[in-house]
mmCIF file of C-alpha atoms in Angstrom:
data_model
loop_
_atom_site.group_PDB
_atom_site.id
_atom_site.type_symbol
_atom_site.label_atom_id
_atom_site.label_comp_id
_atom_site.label_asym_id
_atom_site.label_seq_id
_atom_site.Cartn_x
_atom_site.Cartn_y
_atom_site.Cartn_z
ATOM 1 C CA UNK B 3 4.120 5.968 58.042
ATOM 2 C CA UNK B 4 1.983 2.630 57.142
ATOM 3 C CA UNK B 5 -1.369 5.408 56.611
ATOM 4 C CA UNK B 6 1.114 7.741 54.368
ATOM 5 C CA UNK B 7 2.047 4.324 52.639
ATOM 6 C CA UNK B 8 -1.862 3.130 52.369
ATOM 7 C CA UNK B 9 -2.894 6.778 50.963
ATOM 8 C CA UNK B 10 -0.296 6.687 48.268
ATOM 9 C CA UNK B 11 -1.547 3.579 47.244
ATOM 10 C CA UNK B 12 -4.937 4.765 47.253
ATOM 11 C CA UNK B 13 -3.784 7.608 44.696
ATOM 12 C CA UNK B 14 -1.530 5.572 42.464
ATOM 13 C CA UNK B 15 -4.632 3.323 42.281
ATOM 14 C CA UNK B 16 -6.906 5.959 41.425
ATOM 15 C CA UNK B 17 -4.989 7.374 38.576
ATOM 16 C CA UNK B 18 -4.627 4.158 37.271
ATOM 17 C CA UNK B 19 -8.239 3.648 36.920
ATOM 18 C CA UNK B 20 -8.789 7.291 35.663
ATOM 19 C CA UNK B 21 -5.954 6.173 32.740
ATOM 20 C CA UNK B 22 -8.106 3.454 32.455
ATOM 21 C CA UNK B 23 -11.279 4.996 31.996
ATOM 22 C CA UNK B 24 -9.593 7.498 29.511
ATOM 23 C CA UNK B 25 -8.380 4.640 27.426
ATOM 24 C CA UNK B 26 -11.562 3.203 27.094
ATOM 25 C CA UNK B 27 -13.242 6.703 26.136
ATOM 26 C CA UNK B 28 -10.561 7.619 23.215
ATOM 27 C CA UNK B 29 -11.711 4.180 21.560
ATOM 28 C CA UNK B 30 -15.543 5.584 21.599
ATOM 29 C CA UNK B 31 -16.254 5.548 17.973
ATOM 30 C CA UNK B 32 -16.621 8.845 16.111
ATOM 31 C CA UNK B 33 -19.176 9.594 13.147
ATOM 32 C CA UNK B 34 -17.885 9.877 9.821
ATOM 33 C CA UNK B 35 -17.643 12.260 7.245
ATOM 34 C CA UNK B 36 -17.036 12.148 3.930
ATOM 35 C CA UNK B 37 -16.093 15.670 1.039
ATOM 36 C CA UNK B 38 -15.459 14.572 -2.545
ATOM 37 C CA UNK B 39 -11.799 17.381 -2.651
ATOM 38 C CA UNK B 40 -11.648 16.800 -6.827
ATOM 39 C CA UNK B 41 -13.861 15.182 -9.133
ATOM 40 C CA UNK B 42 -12.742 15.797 -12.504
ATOM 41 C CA UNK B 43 -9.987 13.272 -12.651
ATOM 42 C CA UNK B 44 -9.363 10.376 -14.889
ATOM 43 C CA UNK B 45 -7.443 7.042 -13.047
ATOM 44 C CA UNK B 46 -5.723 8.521 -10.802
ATOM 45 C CA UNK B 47 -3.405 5.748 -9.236
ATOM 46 C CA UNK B 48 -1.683 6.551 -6.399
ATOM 47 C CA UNK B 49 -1.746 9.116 -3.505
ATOM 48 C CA UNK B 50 0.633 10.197 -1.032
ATOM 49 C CA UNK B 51 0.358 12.693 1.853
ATOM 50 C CA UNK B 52 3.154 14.975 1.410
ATOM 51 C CA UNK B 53 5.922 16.807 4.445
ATOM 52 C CA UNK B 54 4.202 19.956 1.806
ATOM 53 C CA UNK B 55 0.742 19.106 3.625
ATOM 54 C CA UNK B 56 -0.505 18.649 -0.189
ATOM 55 C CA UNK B 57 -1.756 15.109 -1.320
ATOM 56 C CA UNK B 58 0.585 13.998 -4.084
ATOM 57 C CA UNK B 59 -0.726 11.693 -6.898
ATOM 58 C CA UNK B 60 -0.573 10.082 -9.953
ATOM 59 C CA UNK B 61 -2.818 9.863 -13.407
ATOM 60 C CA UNK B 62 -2.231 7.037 -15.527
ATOM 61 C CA UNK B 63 -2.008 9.157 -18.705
ATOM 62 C CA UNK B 64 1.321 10.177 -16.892
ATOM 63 C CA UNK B 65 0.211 13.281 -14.873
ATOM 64 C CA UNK B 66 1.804 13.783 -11.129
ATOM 65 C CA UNK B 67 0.085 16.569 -9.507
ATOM 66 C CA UNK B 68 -0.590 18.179 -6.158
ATOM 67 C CA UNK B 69 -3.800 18.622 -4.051
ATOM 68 C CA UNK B 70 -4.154 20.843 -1.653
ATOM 69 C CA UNK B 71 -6.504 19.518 0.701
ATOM 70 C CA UNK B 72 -7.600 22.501 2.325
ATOM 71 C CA UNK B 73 -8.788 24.151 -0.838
ATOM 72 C CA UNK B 74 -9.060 21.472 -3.487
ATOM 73 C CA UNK B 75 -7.002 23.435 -5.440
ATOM 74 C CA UNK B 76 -4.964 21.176 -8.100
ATOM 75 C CA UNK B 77 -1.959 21.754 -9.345
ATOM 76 C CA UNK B 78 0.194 19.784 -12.184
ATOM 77 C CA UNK B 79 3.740 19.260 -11.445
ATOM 78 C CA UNK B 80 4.832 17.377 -14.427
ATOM 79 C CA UNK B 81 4.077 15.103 -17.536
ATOM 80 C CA UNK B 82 6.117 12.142 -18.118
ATOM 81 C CA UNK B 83 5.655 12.153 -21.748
ATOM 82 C CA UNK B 84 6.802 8.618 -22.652
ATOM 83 C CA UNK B 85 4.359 7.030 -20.326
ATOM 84 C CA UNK B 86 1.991 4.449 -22.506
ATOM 85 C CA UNK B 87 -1.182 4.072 -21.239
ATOM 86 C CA UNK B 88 -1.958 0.291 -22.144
ATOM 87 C CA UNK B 89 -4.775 -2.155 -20.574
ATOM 88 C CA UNK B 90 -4.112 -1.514 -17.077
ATOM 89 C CA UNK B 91 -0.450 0.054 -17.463
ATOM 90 C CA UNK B 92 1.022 3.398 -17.099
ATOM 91 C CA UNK B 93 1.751 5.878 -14.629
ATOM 92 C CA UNK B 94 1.517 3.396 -11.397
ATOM 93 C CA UNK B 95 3.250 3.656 -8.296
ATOM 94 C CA UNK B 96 4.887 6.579 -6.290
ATOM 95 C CA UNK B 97 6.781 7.147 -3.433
ATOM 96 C CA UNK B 98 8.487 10.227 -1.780
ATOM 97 C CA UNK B 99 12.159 9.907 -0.280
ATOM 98 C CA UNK B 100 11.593 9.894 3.762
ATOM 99 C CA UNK B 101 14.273 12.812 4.278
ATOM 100 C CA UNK B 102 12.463 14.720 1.206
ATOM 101 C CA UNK B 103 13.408 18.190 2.620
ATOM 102 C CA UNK B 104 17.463 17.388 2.390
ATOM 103 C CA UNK B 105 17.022 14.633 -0.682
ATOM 104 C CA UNK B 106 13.723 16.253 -2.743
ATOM 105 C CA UNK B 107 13.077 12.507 -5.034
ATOM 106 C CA UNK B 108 9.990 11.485 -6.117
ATOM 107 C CA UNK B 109 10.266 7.732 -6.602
ATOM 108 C CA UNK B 110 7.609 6.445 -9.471
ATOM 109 C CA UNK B 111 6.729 3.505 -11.754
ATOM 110 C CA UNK B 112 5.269 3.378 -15.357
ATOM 111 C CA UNK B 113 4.882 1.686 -18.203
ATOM 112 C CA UNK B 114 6.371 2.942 -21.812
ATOM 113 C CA UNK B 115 7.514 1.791 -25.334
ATOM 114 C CA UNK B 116 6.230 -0.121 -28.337
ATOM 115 C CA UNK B 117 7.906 -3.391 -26.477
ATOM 116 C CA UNK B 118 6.415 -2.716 -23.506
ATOM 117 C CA UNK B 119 8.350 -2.737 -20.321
ATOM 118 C CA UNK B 120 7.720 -0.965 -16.500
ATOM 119 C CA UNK B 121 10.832 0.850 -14.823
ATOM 120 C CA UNK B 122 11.252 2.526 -11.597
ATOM 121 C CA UNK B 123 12.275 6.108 -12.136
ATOM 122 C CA UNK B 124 13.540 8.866 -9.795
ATOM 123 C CA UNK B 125 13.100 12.565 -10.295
ATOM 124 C CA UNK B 126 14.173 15.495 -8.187
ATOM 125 C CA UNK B 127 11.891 18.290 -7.231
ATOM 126 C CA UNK B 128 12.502 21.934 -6.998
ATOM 127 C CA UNK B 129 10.985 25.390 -8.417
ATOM 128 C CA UNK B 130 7.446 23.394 -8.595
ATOM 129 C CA UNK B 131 8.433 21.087 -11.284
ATOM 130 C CA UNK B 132 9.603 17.637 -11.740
ATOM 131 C CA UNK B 133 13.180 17.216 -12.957
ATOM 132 C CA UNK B 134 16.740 14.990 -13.530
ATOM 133 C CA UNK B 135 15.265 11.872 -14.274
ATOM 134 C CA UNK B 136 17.026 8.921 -13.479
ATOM 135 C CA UNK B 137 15.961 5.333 -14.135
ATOM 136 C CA UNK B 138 16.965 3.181 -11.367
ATOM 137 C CA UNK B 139 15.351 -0.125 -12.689
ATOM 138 C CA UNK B 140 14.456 -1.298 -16.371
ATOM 139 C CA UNK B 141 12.993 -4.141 -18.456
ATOM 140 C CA UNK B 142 10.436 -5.317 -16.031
ATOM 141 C CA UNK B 143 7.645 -7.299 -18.179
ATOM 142 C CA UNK B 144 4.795 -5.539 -19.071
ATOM 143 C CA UNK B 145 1.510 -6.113 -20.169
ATOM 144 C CA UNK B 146 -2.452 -5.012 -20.333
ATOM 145 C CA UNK B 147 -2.752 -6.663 -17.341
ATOM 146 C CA UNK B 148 -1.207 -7.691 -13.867
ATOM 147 C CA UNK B 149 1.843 -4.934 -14.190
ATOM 148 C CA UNK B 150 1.904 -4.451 -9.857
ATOM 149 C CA UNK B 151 2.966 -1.864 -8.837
ATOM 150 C CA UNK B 152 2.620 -0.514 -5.369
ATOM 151 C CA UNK B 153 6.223 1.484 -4.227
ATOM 152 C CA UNK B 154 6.683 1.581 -0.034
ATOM 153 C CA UNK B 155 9.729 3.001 1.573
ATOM 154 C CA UNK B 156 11.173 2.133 5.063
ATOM 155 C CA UNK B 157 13.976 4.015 6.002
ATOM 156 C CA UNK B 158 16.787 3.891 3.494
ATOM 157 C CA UNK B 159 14.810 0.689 1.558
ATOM 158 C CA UNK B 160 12.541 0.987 -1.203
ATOM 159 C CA UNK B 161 9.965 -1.699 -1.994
ATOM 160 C CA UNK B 162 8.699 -2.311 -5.199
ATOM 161 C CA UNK B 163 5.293 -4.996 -6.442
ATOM 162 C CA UNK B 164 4.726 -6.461 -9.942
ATOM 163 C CA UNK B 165 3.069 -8.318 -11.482
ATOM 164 C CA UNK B 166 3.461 -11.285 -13.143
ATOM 165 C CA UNK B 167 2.491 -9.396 -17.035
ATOM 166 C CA UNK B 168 0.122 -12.209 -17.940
ATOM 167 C CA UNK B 169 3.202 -14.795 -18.029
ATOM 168 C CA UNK B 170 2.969 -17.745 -15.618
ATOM 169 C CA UNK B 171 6.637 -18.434 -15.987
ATOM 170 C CA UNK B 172 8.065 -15.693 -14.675
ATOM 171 C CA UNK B 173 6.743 -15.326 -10.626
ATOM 172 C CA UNK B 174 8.441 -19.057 -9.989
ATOM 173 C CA UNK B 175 11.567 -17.728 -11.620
ATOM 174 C CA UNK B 176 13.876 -15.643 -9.519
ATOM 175 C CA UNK B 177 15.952 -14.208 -12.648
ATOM 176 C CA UNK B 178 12.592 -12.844 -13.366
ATOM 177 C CA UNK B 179 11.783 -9.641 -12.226
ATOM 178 C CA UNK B 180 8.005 -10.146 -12.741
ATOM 179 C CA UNK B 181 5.450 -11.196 -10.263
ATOM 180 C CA UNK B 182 8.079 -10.143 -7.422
ATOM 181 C CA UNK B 183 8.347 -7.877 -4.444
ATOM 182 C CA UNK B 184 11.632 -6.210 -5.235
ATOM 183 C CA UNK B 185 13.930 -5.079 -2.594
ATOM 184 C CA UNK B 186 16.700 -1.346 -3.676
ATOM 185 C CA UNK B 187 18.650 0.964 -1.624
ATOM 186 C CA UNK B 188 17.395 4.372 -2.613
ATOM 187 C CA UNK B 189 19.684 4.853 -5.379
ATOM 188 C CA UNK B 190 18.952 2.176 -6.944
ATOM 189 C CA UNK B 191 21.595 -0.428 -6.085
ATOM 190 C CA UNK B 192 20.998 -3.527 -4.576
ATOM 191 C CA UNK B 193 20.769 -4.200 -0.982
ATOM 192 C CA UNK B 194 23.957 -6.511 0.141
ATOM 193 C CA UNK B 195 21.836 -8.233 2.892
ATOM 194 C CA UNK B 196 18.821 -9.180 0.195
ATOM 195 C CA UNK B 197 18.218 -12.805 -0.177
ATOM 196 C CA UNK B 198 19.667 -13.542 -3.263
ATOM 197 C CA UNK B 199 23.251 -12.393 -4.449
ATOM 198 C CA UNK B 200 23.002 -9.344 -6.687
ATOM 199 C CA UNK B 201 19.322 -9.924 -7.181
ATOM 200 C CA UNK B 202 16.537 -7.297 -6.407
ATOM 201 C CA UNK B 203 14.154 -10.143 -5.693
ATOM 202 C CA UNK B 204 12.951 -9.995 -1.475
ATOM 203 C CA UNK B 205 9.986 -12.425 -2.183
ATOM 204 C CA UNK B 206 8.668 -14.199 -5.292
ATOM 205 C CA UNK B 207 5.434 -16.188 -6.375
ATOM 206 C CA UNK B 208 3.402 -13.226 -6.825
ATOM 207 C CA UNK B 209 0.438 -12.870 -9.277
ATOM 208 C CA UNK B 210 -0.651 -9.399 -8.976
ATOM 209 C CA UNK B 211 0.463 -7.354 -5.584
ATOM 210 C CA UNK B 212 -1.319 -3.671 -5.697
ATOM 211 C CA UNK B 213 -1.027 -2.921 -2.002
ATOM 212 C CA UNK B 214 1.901 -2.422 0.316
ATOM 213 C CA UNK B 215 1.964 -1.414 3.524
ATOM 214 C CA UNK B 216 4.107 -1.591 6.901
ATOM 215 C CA UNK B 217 2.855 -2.472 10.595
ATOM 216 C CA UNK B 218 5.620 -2.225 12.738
ATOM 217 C CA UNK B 219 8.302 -4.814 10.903
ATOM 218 C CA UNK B 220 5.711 -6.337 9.099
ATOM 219 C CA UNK B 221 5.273 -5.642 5.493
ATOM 220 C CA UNK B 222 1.566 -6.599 4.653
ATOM 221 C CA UNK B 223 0.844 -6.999 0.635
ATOM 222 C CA UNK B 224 -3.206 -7.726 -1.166
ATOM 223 C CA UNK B 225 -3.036 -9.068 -3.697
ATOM 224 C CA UNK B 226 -5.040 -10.275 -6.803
ATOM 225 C CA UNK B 227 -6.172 -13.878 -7.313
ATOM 226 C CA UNK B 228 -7.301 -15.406 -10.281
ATOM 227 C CA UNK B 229 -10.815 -16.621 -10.097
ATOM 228 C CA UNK B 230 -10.812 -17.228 -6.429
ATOM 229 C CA UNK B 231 -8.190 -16.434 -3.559
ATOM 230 C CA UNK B 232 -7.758 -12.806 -3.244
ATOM 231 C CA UNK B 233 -5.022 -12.142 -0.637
ATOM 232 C CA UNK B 234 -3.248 -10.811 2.259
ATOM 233 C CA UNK B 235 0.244 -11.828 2.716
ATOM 234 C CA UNK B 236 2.765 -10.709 5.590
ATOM 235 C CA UNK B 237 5.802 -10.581 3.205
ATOM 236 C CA UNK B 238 8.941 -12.313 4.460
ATOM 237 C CA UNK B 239 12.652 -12.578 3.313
ATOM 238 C CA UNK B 240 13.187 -14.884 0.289
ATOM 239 C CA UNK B 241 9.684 -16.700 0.689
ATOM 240 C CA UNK B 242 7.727 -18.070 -2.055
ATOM 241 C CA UNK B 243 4.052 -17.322 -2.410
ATOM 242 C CA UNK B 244 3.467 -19.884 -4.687
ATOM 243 C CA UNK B 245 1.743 -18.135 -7.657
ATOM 244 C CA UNK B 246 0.539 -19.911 -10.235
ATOM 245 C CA UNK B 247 0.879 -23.704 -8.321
ATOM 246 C CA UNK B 248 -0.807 -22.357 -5.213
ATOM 247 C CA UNK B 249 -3.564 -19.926 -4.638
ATOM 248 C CA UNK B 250 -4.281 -18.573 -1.126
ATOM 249 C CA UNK B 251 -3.920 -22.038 1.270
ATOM 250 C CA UNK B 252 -1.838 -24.677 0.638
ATOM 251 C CA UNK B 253 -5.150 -26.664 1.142
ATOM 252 C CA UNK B 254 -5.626 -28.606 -2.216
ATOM 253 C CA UNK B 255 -4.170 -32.219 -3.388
ATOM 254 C CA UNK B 256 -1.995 -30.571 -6.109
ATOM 255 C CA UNK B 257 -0.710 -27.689 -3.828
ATOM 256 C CA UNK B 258 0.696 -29.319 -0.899
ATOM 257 C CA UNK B 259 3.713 -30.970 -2.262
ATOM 258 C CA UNK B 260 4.050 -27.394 -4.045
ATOM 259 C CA UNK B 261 4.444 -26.172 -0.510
ATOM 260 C CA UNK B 262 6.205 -28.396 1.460
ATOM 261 C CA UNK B 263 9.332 -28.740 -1.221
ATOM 262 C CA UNK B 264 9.303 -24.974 -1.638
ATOM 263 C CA UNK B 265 8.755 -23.488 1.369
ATOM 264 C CA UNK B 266 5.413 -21.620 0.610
ATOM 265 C CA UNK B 267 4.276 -18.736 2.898
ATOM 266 C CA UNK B 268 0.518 -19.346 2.919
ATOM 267 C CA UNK B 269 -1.601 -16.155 2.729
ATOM 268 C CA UNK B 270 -3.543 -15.081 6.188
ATOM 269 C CA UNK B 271 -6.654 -13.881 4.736
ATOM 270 C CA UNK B 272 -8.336 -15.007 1.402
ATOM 271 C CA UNK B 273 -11.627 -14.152 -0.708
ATOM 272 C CA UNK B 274 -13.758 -16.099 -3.277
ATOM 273 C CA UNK B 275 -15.261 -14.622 -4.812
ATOM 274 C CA UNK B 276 -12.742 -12.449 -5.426
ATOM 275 C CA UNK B 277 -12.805 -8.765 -4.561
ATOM 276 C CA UNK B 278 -10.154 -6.528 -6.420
ATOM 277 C CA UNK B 279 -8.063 -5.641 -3.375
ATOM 278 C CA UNK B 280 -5.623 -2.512 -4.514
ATOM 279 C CA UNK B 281 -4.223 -0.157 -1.776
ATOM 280 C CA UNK B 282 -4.244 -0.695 1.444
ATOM 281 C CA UNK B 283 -2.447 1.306 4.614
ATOM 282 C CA UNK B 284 -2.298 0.661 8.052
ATOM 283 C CA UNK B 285 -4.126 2.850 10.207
ATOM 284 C CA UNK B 286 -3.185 3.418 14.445
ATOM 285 C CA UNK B 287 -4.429 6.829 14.986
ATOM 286 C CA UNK B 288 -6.148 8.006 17.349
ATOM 287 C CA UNK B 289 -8.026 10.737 15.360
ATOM 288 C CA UNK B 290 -10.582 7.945 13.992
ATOM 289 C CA UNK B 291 -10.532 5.370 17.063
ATOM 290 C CA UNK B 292 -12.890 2.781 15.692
ATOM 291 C CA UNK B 293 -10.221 2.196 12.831
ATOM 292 C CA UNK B 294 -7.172 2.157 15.417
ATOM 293 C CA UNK B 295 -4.633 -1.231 14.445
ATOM 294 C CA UNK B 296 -6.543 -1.898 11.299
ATOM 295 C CA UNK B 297 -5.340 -2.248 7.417
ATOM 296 C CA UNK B 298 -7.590 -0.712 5.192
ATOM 297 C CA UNK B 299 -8.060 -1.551 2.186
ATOM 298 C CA UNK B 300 -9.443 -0.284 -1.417
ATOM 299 C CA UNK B 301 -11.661 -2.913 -3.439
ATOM 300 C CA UNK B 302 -11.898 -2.487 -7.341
ATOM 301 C CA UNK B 303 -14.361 -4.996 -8.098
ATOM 302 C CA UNK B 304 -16.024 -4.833 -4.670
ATOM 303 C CA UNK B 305 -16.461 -1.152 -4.652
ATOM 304 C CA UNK B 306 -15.956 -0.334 -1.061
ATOM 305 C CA UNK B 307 -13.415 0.636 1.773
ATOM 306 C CA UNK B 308 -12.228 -2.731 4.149
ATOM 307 C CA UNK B 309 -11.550 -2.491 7.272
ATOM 308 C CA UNK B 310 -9.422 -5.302 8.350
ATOM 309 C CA UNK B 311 -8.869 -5.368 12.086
ATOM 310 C CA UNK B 312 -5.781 -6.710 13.179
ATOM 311 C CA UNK B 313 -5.236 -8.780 16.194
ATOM 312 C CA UNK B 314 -2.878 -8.082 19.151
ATOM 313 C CA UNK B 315 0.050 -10.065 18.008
ATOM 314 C CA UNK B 316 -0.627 -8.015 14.352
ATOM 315 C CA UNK B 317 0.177 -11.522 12.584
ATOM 316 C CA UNK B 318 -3.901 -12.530 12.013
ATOM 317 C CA UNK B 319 -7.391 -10.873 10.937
ATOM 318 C CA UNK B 320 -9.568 -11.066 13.653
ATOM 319 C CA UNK B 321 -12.325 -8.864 12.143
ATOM 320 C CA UNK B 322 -13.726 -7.511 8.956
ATOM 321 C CA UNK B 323 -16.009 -4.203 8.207
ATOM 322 C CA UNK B 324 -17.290 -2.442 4.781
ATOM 323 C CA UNK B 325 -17.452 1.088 4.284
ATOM 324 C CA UNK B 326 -19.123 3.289 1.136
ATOM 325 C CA UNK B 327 -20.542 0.119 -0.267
ATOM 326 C CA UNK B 328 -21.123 1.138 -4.336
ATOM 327 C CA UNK B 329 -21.337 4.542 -2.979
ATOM 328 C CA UNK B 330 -18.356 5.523 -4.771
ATOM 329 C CA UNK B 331 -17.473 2.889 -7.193
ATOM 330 C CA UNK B 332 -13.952 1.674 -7.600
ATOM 331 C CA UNK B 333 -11.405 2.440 -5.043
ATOM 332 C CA UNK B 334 -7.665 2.169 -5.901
ATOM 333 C CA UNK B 335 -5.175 4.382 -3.464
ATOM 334 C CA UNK B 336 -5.594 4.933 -0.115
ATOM 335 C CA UNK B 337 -3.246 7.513 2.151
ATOM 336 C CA UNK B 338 -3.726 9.575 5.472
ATOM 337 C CA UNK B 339 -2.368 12.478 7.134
ATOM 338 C CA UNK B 340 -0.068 13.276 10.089
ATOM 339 C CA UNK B 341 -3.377 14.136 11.573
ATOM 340 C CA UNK B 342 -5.568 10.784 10.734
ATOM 341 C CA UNK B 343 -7.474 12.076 8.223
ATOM 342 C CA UNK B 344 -7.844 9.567 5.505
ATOM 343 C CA UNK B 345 -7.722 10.072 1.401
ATOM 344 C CA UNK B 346 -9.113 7.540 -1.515
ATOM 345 C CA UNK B 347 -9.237 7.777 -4.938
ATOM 346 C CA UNK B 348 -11.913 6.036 -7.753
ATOM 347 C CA UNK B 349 -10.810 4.261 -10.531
ATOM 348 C CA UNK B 350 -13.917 4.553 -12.193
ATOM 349 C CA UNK B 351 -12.408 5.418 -15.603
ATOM 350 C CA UNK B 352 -13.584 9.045 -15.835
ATOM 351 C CA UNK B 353 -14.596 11.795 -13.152
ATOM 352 C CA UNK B 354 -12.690 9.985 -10.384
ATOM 353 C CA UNK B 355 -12.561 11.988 -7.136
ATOM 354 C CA UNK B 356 -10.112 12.240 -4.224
ATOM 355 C CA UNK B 357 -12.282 12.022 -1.275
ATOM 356 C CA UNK B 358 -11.335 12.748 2.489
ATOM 357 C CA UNK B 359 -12.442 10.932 5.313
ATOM 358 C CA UNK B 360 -12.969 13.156 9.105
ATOM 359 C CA UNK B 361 -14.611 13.012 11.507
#
């Protein structure tokens, strides 16, 4: 009995190690390959892998169209006509409802009128085309600059960045629905459990937020800085972020006070010079190992792809990487497939490309 005992242990022990060993081997890093899929573009915003297998995105003009990645084939769903294109407004942010095959909305944000404003629109596909818009949000401040607006949704909970329009009163001001992350149930309505009564607001102090993504519970935002502190923020309930008193630490004379009496979440990662940081996603496939529990992250200014590796707890940055340095100028929207192939777009102003990332 004691050598059938011994044996099994013996066996148990050996698969363990060959688990091991197999571990180790699917985090061998793989090459890289890029393939520009379009390149006749112009500011494309957002992209979104869709249940379709086609890579939804967004033009600023106020296009939404369809690649398929396979072919490069584009195809134009709709034109929102009343989109203005102004300064760095207009056809922004989109999202796709999570059950899209049973509720077929496309969730987007834009800017429009001569007294410009941003709202958060829902339209329902069929037959191709885009149609039955609703607007579930309205009058959020607009401007050329620092309009957000990255949408995420997690479950039955849409999240919504913007920007503070250029106004430095508003992201300190929680009747304000500038320079906020903005918490809605998918139709629109306010969440009962959000942190203020009857208030979209989820978290405040914002400057410019352009990226959004989830790791586990974690929501992870970048964000712009002024003339220094770009950032990464883990976004929590009802915390202030303390745009404009406080940029990136609470580590200057004048900001600490700030902090302590209003109960600042401090940024985990910061850059000055600044960067541009737009989208970002969180990446834990195994199809490109080397980028397993990382964000990555599109730079404007910077012109690259970051890889920012996240530690075990997934609260901290405990390693930084650049990809396609200038190689293809601006980066702005970042996505990947159910397979781990990953999708970025230029924001170079003219001929921007969709470009895929395999191995």
């Amino acid at each position: 009995m004691k050598k059938v005992v011994f044996f099994a242990a013996i066996l148990i022990l050996a698969l363990s190690c060959k688990k091991d060993r197999n571990d180790v081997e699917d985090l061998t890093p793989v090459d890289l390959k890029t393939k520009v899929l379009v390149g006749n573009l112009t500011m494309p915003w957002e992209l979104v892998y869709g249940p379709d297998g086609l890579i939804w995105f967004t033009e600023k003009s106020g296009k939404i169209s369809r690649l398929n990645p396979s072919s490069g084939q584009v195809s134009l769903l709709h034109t929102i006509s009343e989109v203005r294109m102004q300064g760095e407004g207009g056809l922004l942010g989109m999202a796709l409802h999570p059950n899209f095959s049973t509720n077929p909305y496309v969730y987007v944000f834009y800017g429009y009128g001569s007294s410009y404003k941003n709202k958060l629109v829902r339209f329902t596909y069929g037959n191709n085309s885009l149609n039955s818009a609703i607007t579930l949000l309205d009058n959020i401040p607009a401007s050329n600059n620092h309009n957000g607006s990255r949408i995420l949704i997690s479950g039955d909970k849409l999240f919504l960045t913007t920007g503070d329009a250029e106004d430095l009163s508003t992201p300190q001001n929680i009747n304000s629905l500038a320079g906020k992350i903005l918490r809605l149930n998918l139709d629109g309505s306010i969440p009962s459990d959000n942190p203020f009564p009857n208030n979209p607001v989820w978290s405040y102090g914002h400057r410019n937020p352009q990226g959004l993504t989830l790791v586990g519970n974690r929501l992870f935002s970048s964000e712009h800085g002024p003339s220094s502190d770009d950032e990464i923020n883990i976004i929590e309930k009802g915390r202030n972020y303390g745009w404009p008193n406080v940029t990136g630490k609470c580590n200057a004379t004048n900001e600490t006070a700030f902090c302590n009496q209003n109960n600042v979440a401090e940024s985990i990662f910061e850059w000055t010079p600044t960067i541009a940081p737009s989208g970002m996603t969180y990446y834990n496939s195994n199809y490109i190992p080397q980028f397993k529990n990382s964000l990555l992250l599109c730079l404007l200014k910077d012109s690259r792809l970051k890889q920012l590796v996240l530690n075990d707890a997934q609260n901290a940055i405990s390693e930084v990487k650049d990809f396609y340095v200038g190689e293809y100028g601006r980066l702005r929207a970042i996505c990947q497939s159910p397979e781990g192939k990953i999708y970025f777009c230029t924001s170079n102003g003219s001929a921007d490309k969709i470009v895929e990332i395999s191995k």
